[in-house]
Coordinates of C-alpha atoms in Angstrom, one line a residue:
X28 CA 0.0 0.0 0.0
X29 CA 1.1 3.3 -0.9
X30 CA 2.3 5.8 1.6
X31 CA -0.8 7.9 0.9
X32 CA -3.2 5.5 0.6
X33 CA -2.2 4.1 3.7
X34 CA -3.1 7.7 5.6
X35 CA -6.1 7.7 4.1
X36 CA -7.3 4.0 4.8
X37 CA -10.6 4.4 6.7
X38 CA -10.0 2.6 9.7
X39 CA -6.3 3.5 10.2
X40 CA -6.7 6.9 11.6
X41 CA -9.3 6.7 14.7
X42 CA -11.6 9.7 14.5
X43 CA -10.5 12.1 17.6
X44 CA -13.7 12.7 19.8
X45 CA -15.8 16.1 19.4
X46 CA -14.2 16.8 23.1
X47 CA -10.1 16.1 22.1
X48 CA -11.0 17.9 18.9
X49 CA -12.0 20.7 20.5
X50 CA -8.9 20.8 23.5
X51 CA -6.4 20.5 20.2
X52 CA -8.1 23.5 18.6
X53 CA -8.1 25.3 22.1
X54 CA -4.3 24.3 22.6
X55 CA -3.2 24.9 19.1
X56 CA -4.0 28.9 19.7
X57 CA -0.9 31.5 20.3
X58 CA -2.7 32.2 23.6
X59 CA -4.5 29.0 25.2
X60 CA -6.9 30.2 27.9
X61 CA -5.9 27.1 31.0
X62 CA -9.7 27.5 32.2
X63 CA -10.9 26.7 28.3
X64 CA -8.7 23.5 28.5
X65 CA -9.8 22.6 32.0
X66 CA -12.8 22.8 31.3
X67 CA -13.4 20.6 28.2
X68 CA -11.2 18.2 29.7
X69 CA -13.7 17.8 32.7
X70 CA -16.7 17.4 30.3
X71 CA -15.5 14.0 29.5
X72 CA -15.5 11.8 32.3
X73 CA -13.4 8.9 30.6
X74 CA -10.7 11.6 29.2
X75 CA -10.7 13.1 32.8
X76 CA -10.1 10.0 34.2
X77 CA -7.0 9.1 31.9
X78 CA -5.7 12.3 32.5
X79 CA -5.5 12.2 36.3
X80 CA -3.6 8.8 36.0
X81 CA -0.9 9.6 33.8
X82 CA -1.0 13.0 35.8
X83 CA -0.5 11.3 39.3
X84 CA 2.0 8.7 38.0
X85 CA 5.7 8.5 38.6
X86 CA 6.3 9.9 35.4
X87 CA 5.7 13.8 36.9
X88 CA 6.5 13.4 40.1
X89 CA 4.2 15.9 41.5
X90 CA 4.3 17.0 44.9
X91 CA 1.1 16.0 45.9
X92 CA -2.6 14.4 44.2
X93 CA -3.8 16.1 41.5
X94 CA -7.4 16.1 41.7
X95 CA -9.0 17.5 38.9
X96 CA -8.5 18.7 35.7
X97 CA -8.4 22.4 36.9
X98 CA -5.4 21.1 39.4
X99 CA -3.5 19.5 36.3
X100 CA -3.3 22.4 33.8
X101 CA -2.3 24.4 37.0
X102 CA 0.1 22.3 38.4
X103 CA 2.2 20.6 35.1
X104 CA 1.4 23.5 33.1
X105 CA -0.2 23.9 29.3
X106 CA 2.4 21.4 27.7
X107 CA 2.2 18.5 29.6
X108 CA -1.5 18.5 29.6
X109 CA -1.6 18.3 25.7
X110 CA 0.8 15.6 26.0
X111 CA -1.7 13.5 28.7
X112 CA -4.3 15.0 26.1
X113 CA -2.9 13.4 23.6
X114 CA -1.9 10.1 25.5
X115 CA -5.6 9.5 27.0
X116 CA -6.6 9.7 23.4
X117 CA -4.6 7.4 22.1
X118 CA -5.4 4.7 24.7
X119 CA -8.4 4.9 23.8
X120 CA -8.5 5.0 19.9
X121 CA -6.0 1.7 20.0
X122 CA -7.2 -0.7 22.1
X123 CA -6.4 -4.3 20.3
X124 CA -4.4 -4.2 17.4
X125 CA -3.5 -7.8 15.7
X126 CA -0.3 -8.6 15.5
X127 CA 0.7 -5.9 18.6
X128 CA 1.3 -6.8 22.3
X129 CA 0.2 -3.7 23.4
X130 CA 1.1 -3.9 26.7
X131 CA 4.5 -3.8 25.7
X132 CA 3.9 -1.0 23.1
X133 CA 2.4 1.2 25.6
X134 CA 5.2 0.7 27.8
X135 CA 8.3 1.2 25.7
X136 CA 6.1 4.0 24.3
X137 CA 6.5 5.4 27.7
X138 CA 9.5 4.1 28.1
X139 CA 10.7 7.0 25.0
X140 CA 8.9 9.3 26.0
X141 CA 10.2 9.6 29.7
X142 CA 13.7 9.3 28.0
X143 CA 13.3 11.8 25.3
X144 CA 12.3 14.0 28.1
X145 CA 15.1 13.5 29.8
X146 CA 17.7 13.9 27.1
X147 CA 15.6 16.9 26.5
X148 CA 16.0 18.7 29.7
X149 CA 20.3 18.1 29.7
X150 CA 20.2 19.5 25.6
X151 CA 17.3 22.4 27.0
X152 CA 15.0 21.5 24.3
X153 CA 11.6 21.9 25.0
X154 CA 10.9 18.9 27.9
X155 CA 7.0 18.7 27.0
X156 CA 7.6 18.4 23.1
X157 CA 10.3 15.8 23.6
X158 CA 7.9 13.7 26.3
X159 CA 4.8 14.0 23.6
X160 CA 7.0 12.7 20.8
X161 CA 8.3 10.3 22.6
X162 CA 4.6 8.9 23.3
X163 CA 3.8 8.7 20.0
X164 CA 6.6 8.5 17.9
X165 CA 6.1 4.5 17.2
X166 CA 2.1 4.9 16.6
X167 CA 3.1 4.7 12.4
X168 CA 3.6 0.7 13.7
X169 CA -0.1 0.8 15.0
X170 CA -2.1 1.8 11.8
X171 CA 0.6 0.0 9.5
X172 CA -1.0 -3.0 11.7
X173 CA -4.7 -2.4 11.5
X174 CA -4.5 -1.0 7.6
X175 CA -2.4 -3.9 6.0
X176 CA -1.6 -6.6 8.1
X177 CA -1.2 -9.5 5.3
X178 CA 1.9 -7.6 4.6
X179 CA 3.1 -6.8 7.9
X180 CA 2.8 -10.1 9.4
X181 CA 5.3 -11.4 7.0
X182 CA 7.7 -8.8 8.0
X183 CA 7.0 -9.2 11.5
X184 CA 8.1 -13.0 11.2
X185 CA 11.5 -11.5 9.8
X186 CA 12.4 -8.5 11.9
X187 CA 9.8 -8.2 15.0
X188 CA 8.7 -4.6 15.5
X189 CA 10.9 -3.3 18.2
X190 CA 13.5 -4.5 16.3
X191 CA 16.8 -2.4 16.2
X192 CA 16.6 -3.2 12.3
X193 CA 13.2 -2.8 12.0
X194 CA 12.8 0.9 10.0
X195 CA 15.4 -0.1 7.4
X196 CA 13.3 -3.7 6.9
X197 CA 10.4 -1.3 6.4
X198 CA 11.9 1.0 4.3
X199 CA 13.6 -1.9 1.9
X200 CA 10.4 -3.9 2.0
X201 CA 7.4 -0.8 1.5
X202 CA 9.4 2.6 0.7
X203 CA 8.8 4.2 3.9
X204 CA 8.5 3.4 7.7
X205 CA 6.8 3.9 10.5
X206 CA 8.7 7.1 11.0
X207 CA 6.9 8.7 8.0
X208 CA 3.2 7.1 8.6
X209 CA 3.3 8.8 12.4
X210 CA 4.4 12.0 11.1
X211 CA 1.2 11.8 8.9
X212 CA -0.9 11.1 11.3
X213 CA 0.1 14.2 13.6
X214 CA -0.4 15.9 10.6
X215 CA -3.7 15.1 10.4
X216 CA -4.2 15.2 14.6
X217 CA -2.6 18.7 14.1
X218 CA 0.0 18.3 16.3
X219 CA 2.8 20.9 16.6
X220 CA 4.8 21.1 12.7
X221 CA 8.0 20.6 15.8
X222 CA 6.6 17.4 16.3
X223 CA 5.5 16.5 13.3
X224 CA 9.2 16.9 11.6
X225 CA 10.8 15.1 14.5
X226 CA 8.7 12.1 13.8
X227 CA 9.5 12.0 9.9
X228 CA 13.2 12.6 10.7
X229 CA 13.5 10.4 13.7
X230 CA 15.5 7.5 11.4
X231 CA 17.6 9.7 10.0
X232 CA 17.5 12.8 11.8
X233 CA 21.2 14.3 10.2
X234 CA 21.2 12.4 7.2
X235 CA 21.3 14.9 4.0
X236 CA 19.4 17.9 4.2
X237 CA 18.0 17.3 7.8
X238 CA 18.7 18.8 10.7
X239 CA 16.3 18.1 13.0
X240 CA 17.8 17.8 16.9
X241 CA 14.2 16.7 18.4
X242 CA 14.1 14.1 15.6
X243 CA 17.8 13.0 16.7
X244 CA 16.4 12.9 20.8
X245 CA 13.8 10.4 19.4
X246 CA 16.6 8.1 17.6
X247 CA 18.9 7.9 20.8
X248 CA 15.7 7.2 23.3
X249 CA 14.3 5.0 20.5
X250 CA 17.0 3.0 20.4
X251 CA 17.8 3.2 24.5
X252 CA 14.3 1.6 24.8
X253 CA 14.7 -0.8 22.2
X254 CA 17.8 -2.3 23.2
X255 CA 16.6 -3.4 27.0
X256 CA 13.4 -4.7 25.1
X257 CA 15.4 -7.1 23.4
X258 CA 17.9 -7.3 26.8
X259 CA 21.3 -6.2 24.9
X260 CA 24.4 -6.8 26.9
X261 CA 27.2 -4.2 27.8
X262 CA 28.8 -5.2 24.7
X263 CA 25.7 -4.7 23.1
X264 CA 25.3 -1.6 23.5
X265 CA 28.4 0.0 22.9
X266 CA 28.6 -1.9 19.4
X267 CA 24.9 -0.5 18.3
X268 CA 24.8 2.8 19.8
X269 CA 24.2 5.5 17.1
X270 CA 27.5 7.1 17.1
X271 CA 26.9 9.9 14.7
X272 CA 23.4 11.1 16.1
X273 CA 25.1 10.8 19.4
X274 CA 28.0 13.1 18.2
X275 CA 25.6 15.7 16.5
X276 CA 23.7 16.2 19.7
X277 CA 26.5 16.4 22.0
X278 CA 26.1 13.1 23.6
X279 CA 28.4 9.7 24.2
X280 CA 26.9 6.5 25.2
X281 CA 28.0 7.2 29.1
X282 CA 26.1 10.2 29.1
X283 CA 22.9 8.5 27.8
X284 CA 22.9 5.8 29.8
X285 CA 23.4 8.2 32.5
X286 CA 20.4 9.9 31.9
X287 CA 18.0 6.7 32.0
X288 CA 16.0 6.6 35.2
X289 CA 17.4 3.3 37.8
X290 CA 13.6 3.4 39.0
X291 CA 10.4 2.7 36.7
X292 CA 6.7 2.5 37.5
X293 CA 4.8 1.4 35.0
X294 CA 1.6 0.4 36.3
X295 CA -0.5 3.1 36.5
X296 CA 0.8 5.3 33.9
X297 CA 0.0 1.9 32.1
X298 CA -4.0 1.8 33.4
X299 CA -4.2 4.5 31.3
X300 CA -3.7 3.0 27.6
X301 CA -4.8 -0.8 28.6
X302 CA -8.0 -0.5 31.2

């Protein structure tokens, strides 16, 4: 299937609810109002709900509950919110996808994201960006899933998909990869253009023309996450680590391993994508 046709394949590209449609619209403005936002947030009990998990998980360490919508836009600021936003929706627009565990996509979704964030913050990029990219950078893999799967499967047999190899299979076998199928479907979600590019550029975010730093975040916390999926070694990681991204960005293997978290808790930023 075409790159095209495959963004435009009916059931590949959940429709956003009237609610998220309207929060996206609210957030994309130079000046979101925070009580607009809190306020369509609260009108959806289910998206409230998701918000306030992923809100009071380890992944913000906040200093104490948050409450209510009101309480998270106040307290994480307008960022973060789109990014839970964003996340709530996306739990529930994918909830079984053949071929997917998606309890292990949602968690070395997470898994980039809190990294990204984190390589964010020591190159003082924007910390909510990185995290929201991070989310959903990997969401191409979902709708290639749901919109072809007699051609994925085989592929998955080959290379599975959080396989260190697994964008250049794609890209040999269809012409594009996951990369370029999530970057279309921010486009479409109207996520910021920041975003979008990063997500296109992510496999090759210094190759040619491109220079795209968030892009290059994703490809280092991409890879980070991938490589304790599969449970690579010492030796392991020094022999894959992306040396050139890393050098472009200002950062060695040391100082990225140094930057992943010793402590995770995935279980109830988890409830929010699998309950």
């Amino acid at each position: 299937m075409e790159l095209e046709a495959l963004l435009n394949y009916p059931r590949a590209l959940p429709a956003m609810s009237r609610t998220v449609s309207d929060l996206l619209a609210e957030m994309n403005k130079d000046d979101p109002s925070p009580k607009r936002v809190a306020e369509l947030v609260a009108t959806d009990p289910a998206l409230t709900t998701r918000v306030l998990r992923l809100s009071n998980s380890a992944f913000f360490r906040v200093s104490r509950q948050i409450g209510s919508a009101e309480e998270a836009v106040a307290l994480l600021g307008m960022t973060h919110v789109r990014s839970l936003v964003m996340a709530a929706a996306l739990g529930s627009s994918f909830k079984n996808v053949p071929g997917v565990e998606m309890v292990q996509f949602w968690r070395y979704s997470l898994r980039v994201a809190d990294i990204s964030r984190s390589l964010a913050t020591l190159l003082r990029q924007n910390e909510g960006n990185a995290f929201t990219a991070g989310l959903v950078h990997a969401i191409g893999d979902l709708i290639m899933h749901i919109a072809m799967p007699d051609v994925i499967g085989p592929i998955d047999m080959g290379t599975p998909p959080l396989d260190l190899r697994r964008a250049d299979v794609e890209r040999s076998a269809l012409g594009y990869t996951y990369a370029e199928v999530g970057a279309g479907m921010a486009e479409k979600w109207q996520f910021p253009q920041s975003i979008v590019s990063a997500l296109k550029n992510q496999t090759a975010p210094f190759d040619g023309d491109n220079y795209d730093p968030l892009g290059g975040v994703l490809h280092i916390a991409s890879w980070r996450a991938r490589a304790e999926e599969i449970q690579l070694d010492e030796d392991g990681l020094a022999a894959t680590f992306p040396d050139m991204v890393g050098l472009t960005l200002g950062l060695d293997l040391d100082s990225v391993l140094g930057k992943d978290p010793t402590e995770w808790s995935f279980s109830q930023a988890l409830g929010a994508f699998i309950d």
